mmCIF file of C-alpha atoms and ligand atoms in Angstrom:
data_model
loop_
_atom_site.group_PDB
_atom_site.id
_atom_site.type_symbol
_atom_site.label_atom_id
_atom_site.label_comp_id
_atom_site.label_asym_id
_atom_site.label_seq_id
_atom_site.Cartn_x
_atom_site.Cartn_y
_atom_site.Cartn_z
ATOM 1 C CA MET A 1 145.016 85.512 74.959
ATOM 2 C CA ARG A 2 141.643 84.878 73.349
ATOM 3 C CA LEU A 3 138.863 87.463 73.357
ATOM 4 C CA PHE A 4 135.265 86.738 74.314
ATOM 5 C CA LEU A 5 132.446 89.268 74.088
ATOM 6 C CA ASP A 6 130.801 90.053 77.443
ATOM 7 C CA THR A 7 127.213 90.734 76.384
ATOM 8 C CA ALA A 8 123.855 89.116 75.643
ATOM 9 C CA SER A 9 123.083 91.610 72.880
ATOM 10 C CA VAL A 10 122.728 89.681 69.635
ATOM 11 C CA ASP A 11 123.284 92.895 67.641
ATOM 12 C CA GLU A 12 126.604 93.545 69.391
ATOM 13 C CA ILE A 13 127.655 89.911 68.969
ATOM 14 C CA ARG A 14 126.802 89.987 65.267
ATOM 15 C CA ALA A 15 128.790 93.220 64.779
ATOM 16 C CA ALA A 16 131.827 91.927 66.715
ATOM 17 C CA ALA A 17 131.753 88.481 65.078
ATOM 18 C CA LYS A 18 132.106 90.110 61.649
ATOM 19 C CA LEU A 19 135.491 91.492 62.714
ATOM 20 C CA GLY A 20 136.804 87.967 63.259
ATOM 21 C CA VAL A 21 138.379 88.593 66.666
ATOM 22 C CA ILE A 22 135.796 87.022 68.991
ATOM 23 C CA SER A 23 136.077 83.331 69.889
ATOM 24 C CA GLY A 24 133.386 83.098 72.579
ATOM 25 C CA VAL A 25 130.683 84.951 74.508
ATOM 26 C CA THR A 26 129.914 85.381 78.196
ATOM 27 C CA THR A 27 126.458 86.304 79.458
ATOM 28 C CA ASN A 28 124.917 86.643 82.895
ATOM 29 C CA PRO A 29 121.433 87.542 84.176
ATOM 30 C CA SER A 30 122.297 91.271 84.303
ATOM 31 C CA LEU A 31 123.543 91.275 80.695
ATOM 32 C CA TRP A 32 120.522 89.212 79.629
ATOM 33 C CA ALA A 33 118.158 91.764 81.242
ATOM 34 C CA LYS A 34 120.138 94.675 79.740
ATOM 35 C CA ALA A 35 119.801 93.120 76.289
ATOM 36 C CA GLY A 36 116.002 93.079 76.649
ATOM 37 C CA GLY A 37 115.356 89.762 78.401
ATOM 38 C CA GLY A 38 113.131 87.196 76.690
ATOM 39 C CA ASN A 39 113.626 83.440 76.758
ATOM 40 C CA TYR A 40 117.242 82.798 77.871
ATOM 41 C CA ARG A 41 117.535 79.588 75.842
ATOM 42 C CA ASP A 42 116.373 81.385 72.681
ATOM 43 C CA VAL A 43 118.922 84.165 73.240
ATOM 44 C CA VAL A 44 121.747 81.662 73.801
ATOM 45 C CA MET A 45 120.742 79.618 70.741
ATOM 46 C CA GLU A 46 120.770 82.768 68.624
ATOM 47 C CA ILE A 47 124.259 83.578 69.926
ATOM 48 C CA ALA A 48 125.407 79.992 69.222
ATOM 49 C CA ALA A 49 124.323 80.403 65.609
ATOM 50 C CA ILE A 50 126.617 83.449 65.278
ATOM 51 C CA VAL A 51 129.719 82.461 67.302
ATOM 52 C CA ASP A 52 131.279 79.013 67.053
ATOM 53 C CA GLY A 53 132.947 78.945 70.472
ATOM 54 C CA PRO A 54 132.214 78.720 74.191
ATOM 55 C CA ILE A 55 129.073 80.592 75.252
ATOM 56 C CA SER A 56 128.571 81.045 78.980
ATOM 57 C CA ALA A 57 125.000 81.048 80.320
ATOM 58 C CA GLU A 58 124.466 81.516 84.041
ATOM 59 C CA ALA A 59 122.515 79.198 86.351
ATOM 60 C CA THR A 60 120.654 80.784 89.262
ATOM 61 C CA SER A 61 119.468 77.908 91.522
ATOM 62 C CA ARG A 62 120.594 78.315 95.141
ATOM 63 C CA GLU A 63 120.584 74.692 96.286
ATOM 64 C CA VAL A 64 122.902 71.923 95.078
ATOM 65 C CA ASP A 65 120.474 69.420 93.503
ATOM 66 C CA GLY A 66 118.480 72.192 91.843
ATOM 67 C CA LEU A 67 121.669 73.817 90.562
ATOM 68 C CA VAL A 68 122.981 70.530 89.133
ATOM 69 C CA GLU A 69 119.632 69.947 87.406
ATOM 70 C CA GLU A 70 119.511 73.496 86.034
ATOM 71 C CA ALA A 71 123.130 73.296 84.848
ATOM 72 C CA ARG A 72 122.505 69.997 83.041
ATOM 73 C CA ARG A 73 119.490 71.560 81.335
ATOM 74 C CA ILE A 74 121.447 74.668 80.284
ATOM 75 C CA ALA A 75 124.368 72.525 79.041
ATOM 76 C CA SER A 76 121.950 70.490 76.906
ATOM 77 C CA TRP A 77 120.926 73.571 74.899
ATOM 78 C CA HIS A 78 123.982 73.430 72.630
ATOM 79 C CA PRO A 79 127.400 71.665 72.660
ATOM 80 C CA ASN A 80 129.175 75.052 72.978
ATOM 81 C CA VAL A 81 127.266 76.140 76.073
ATOM 82 C CA VAL A 82 129.286 76.531 79.270
ATOM 83 C CA VAL A 83 127.352 76.893 82.530
ATOM 84 C CA LYS A 84 128.274 79.888 84.633
ATOM 85 C CA ILE A 85 128.055 79.168 88.357
ATOM 86 C CA PRO A 86 128.909 81.633 91.163
ATOM 87 C CA ILE A 87 131.472 80.391 93.684
ATOM 88 C CA ASP A 88 130.199 79.457 97.149
ATOM 89 C CA GLU A 89 129.540 76.158 98.955
ATOM 90 C CA VAL A 90 126.567 75.388 96.715
ATOM 91 C CA GLY A 91 128.478 76.312 93.562
ATOM 92 C CA LEU A 92 131.551 74.258 94.477
ATOM 93 C CA GLU A 93 129.593 71.109 95.331
ATOM 94 C CA ALA A 94 127.478 71.381 92.196
ATOM 95 C CA THR A 95 130.543 72.032 90.009
ATOM 96 C CA SER A 96 132.430 69.034 91.408
ATOM 97 C CA ARG A 97 129.450 66.837 90.446
ATOM 98 C CA LEU A 98 128.940 68.471 87.054
ATOM 99 C CA ALA A 99 132.646 68.300 86.122
ATOM 100 C CA LYS A 100 132.590 64.508 86.661
ATOM 101 C CA GLU A 101 129.717 64.318 84.161
ATOM 102 C CA GLY A 102 131.663 66.375 81.624
ATOM 103 C CA VAL A 103 129.560 69.536 82.006
ATOM 104 C CA LYS A 104 131.759 72.571 81.382
ATOM 105 C CA VAL A 105 131.532 75.208 84.112
ATOM 106 C CA ASN A 106 132.698 78.830 84.151
ATOM 107 C CA MET A 107 133.062 79.585 87.857
ATOM 108 C CA THR A 108 132.119 83.218 88.288
ATOM 109 C CA LEU A 109 132.203 86.020 90.860
ATOM 110 C CA ILE A 110 135.833 85.173 91.702
ATOM 111 C CA PHE A 111 137.454 87.865 93.849
ATOM 112 C CA SER A 112 140.549 86.103 95.252
ATOM 113 C CA ALA A 113 143.281 83.683 94.162
ATOM 114 C CA ASN A 114 142.075 81.206 96.798
ATOM 115 C CA GLN A 115 138.585 81.174 95.294
ATOM 116 C CA ALA A 116 140.198 80.595 91.882
ATOM 117 C CA LEU A 117 142.221 77.680 93.318
ATOM 118 C CA LEU A 118 139.099 76.089 94.819
ATOM 119 C CA ALA A 119 137.234 76.468 91.518
ATOM 120 C CA ALA A 120 140.120 74.809 89.643
ATOM 121 C CA HIS A 121 140.201 71.938 92.159
ATOM 122 C CA VAL A 122 136.540 71.046 91.627
ATOM 123 C CA GLY A 123 137.061 70.878 87.870
ATOM 124 C CA ALA A 124 135.788 74.197 86.561
ATOM 125 C CA THR A 125 136.860 74.598 82.940
ATOM 126 C CA TYR A 126 137.009 78.396 83.283
ATOM 127 C CA VAL A 127 137.544 80.646 86.287
ATOM 128 C CA SER A 128 136.435 84.289 86.056
ATOM 129 C CA PRO A 129 138.036 86.903 88.333
ATOM 130 C CA PHE A 130 136.018 90.150 88.268
ATOM 131 C CA VAL A 131 138.707 92.787 87.854
ATOM 132 C CA GLY A 132 136.633 95.976 87.616
ATOM 133 C CA ARG A 133 134.473 95.219 90.646
ATOM 134 C CA LEU A 134 137.621 94.807 92.774
ATOM 135 C CA ASP A 135 139.037 98.053 91.371
ATOM 136 C CA ASP A 136 135.702 99.682 92.292
ATOM 137 C CA VAL A 137 136.302 98.914 95.986
ATOM 138 C CA GLY A 138 139.889 100.144 95.977
ATOM 139 C CA GLN A 139 141.719 96.874 95.329
ATOM 140 C CA ASP A 140 143.848 95.929 92.328
ATOM 141 C CA GLY A 141 141.676 93.372 90.549
ATOM 142 C CA MET A 142 144.367 92.424 88.060
ATOM 143 C CA ILE A 143 146.463 90.954 90.885
ATOM 144 C CA VAL A 144 143.878 88.160 91.222
ATOM 145 C CA VAL A 145 144.222 87.382 87.509
ATOM 146 C CA ALA A 146 148.032 87.285 87.746
ATOM 147 C CA GLU A 147 148.004 85.152 90.909
ATOM 148 C CA ALA A 148 145.490 82.664 89.488
ATOM 149 C CA VAL A 149 147.524 82.314 86.268
ATOM 150 C CA GLU A 150 150.733 81.771 88.256
ATOM 151 C CA ILE A 151 149.146 79.135 90.521
ATOM 152 C CA PHE A 152 147.465 77.240 87.675
ATOM 153 C CA ASP A 153 150.758 77.218 85.741
ATOM 154 C CA ARG A 154 152.831 76.082 88.702
ATOM 155 C CA TYR A 155 150.556 73.170 89.561
ATOM 156 C CA HIS A 156 149.551 72.338 85.989
ATOM 157 C CA LEU A 157 145.867 72.914 86.729
ATOM 158 C CA PRO A 158 143.937 72.822 83.459
ATOM 159 C CA ALA A 159 141.406 75.566 84.357
ATOM 160 C CA GLN A 160 141.594 78.650 82.141
ATOM 161 C CA VAL A 161 141.476 82.159 83.565
ATOM 162 C CA ILE A 162 138.933 84.535 82.038
ATOM 163 C CA ALA A 163 139.686 88.142 83.006
ATOM 164 C CA ALA A 164 136.148 89.521 83.455
ATOM 165 C CA SER A 165 134.494 92.748 84.565
ATOM 166 C CA LEU A 166 136.931 94.711 82.388
ATOM 167 C CA ARG A 167 136.154 98.421 82.260
ATOM 168 C CA HIS A 168 138.635 99.947 79.791
ATOM 169 C CA PRO A 169 141.099 98.942 77.057
ATOM 170 C CA ARG A 170 144.098 99.164 79.403
ATOM 171 C CA HIS A 171 142.556 96.329 81.441
ATOM 172 C CA VAL A 172 142.754 94.127 78.331
ATOM 173 C CA THR A 173 146.461 94.862 77.837
ATOM 174 C CA GLN A 174 147.125 94.211 81.519
ATOM 175 C CA ALA A 175 145.164 90.930 81.409
ATOM 176 C CA ALA A 176 147.292 89.790 78.448
ATOM 177 C CA GLN A 177 150.485 90.774 80.276
ATOM 178 C CA ALA A 178 149.286 88.875 83.365
ATOM 179 C CA GLY A 179 148.903 85.738 81.235
ATOM 180 C CA ALA A 180 145.100 85.457 81.270
ATOM 181 C CA HIS A 181 143.972 82.764 78.843
ATOM 182 C CA ILE A 182 140.926 84.819 77.873
ATOM 183 C CA ALA A 183 139.639 88.367 78.346
ATOM 184 C CA THR A 184 135.914 88.891 78.077
ATOM 185 C CA VAL A 185 135.157 92.419 76.912
ATOM 186 C CA PRO A 186 132.010 94.508 76.501
ATOM 187 C CA TYR A 187 131.409 95.676 72.919
ATOM 188 C CA ALA A 188 132.325 99.291 73.786
ATOM 189 C CA ILE A 189 135.736 98.175 75.050
ATOM 190 C CA LEU A 190 136.347 96.090 71.939
ATOM 191 C CA MET A 191 135.679 99.207 69.846
ATOM 192 C CA ALA A 192 137.895 101.308 72.117
ATOM 193 C CA MET A 193 140.705 98.746 71.617
ATOM 194 C CA LEU A 194 140.346 99.148 67.876
ATOM 195 C CA ARG A 195 140.172 102.908 67.566
ATOM 196 C CA HIS A 196 142.976 105.448 67.739
ATOM 197 C CA PRO A 197 142.681 109.098 66.642
ATOM 198 C CA LEU A 198 146.083 108.925 64.908
ATOM 199 C CA THR A 199 144.815 105.996 62.827
ATOM 200 C CA ASP A 200 141.768 108.073 61.809
ATOM 201 C CA THR A 201 143.813 111.149 60.852
ATOM 202 C CA GLY A 202 146.384 108.886 59.143
ATOM 203 C CA ILE A 203 143.685 107.303 56.964
ATOM 204 C CA GLU A 204 142.268 110.756 56.130
ATOM 205 C CA ARG A 205 145.708 112.017 55.107
ATOM 206 C CA PHE A 206 146.449 108.958 52.948
ATOM 207 C CA LEU A 207 143.093 109.379 51.174
ATOM 208 C CA ALA A 208 143.715 113.090 50.573
ATOM 209 C CA ASP A 209 147.236 112.401 49.280
ATOM 210 C CA ALA A 210 146.007 109.560 47.062
ATOM 211 C CA ALA A 211 143.450 111.950 45.511
ATOM 212 C CA LYS A 212 146.198 114.573 45.057
ATOM 213 C CA ALA A 213 148.553 112.052 43.443
ATOM 214 C CA GLU A 214 145.782 110.841 41.148
ATOM 215 C CA GLY A 215 145.134 114.482 40.080
ATOM 216 C CA GLN A 216 148.854 114.955 39.362
ATOM 217 C CA ARG A 217 148.891 111.799 37.214
ATOM 218 C CA LEU A 218 145.976 113.092 35.146
ATOM 219 C CA LEU A 219 147.817 116.386 34.567
ATOM 220 C CA GLU A 220 150.970 114.666 33.265
ATOM 221 C CA PRO A 221 151.564 115.151 29.493
ATOM 222 C CA ARG A 222 150.848 112.052 27.463
ATOM 223 C CA HIS A 223 153.810 110.459 25.700
ATOM 224 C CA ASP A 224 152.430 108.898 22.573
ATOM 225 C CA PRO A 225 154.722 106.289 21.024
HETATM 226 O O1 LIG B 301 130.848 88.540 82.765
HETATM 227 C C1 LIG B 301 130.308 89.544 83.584
HETATM 228 C C2 LIG B 301 131.320 90.401 84.216
HETATM 229 O O2 LIG B 301 132.251 90.773 83.257
HETATM 230 C C3 LIG B 301 130.709 91.534 85.006
HETATM 231 O O3 LIG B 301 131.105 92.791 84.630
HETATM 232 O O4 LIG B 301 130.948 95.242 84.587
HETATM 233 O O5 LIG B 301 129.131 93.924 85.695
HETATM 234 O O6 LIG B 301 131.379 94.119 86.736
HETATM 235 P P1 LIG B 301 130.609 94.087 85.470
#
């Protein structure tokens, strides 16, 4: 399972990219606003200069021709840009047209396996079930990830499942177990995946013991030949 970073913050992307574990980035209008806004194309181009992998940028038009036009424009920003389109009648029709032109689409706001199936049928490259938002309303969001993976596998549908809206490190483990192709994680979750208090105390103890051992070596009598 590959890891994408779910943020529009260039600082977070730069910090995560240095670790070598991120192979793509997902943004949306909320993340763009949270990161301070500005020109969306400029933000995406800055991200593309840091991460050499798929970068999702969301289109917001609410009518098919306008959405197709907007998606073409967004896709033209950089070869790695994937256009994020919410699933509904407008999104499906636009995606079926865009997929035929070779525009890569990440179909977003997926909350059921049937929506995932429809997105795969119109040629979306990526399909993004929102796990945390389903958990928020008392459902098990990871079931949608597992069902979409199972269906795509069984029918050899090429769409890749991005487990999105992940809220804690356990979600990432569960997404991997469910067979998600990709998990997109906020920076805080990436850091939470990395850290463990026993690792911290282990490092401290090794450093203290290394210093102790070094002191013992210096106290050893010299054996001159
Ligand atoms: O890619 C965006 C998606 O992950 C949304 O997450 O936390 O707003 O539900 P959240």
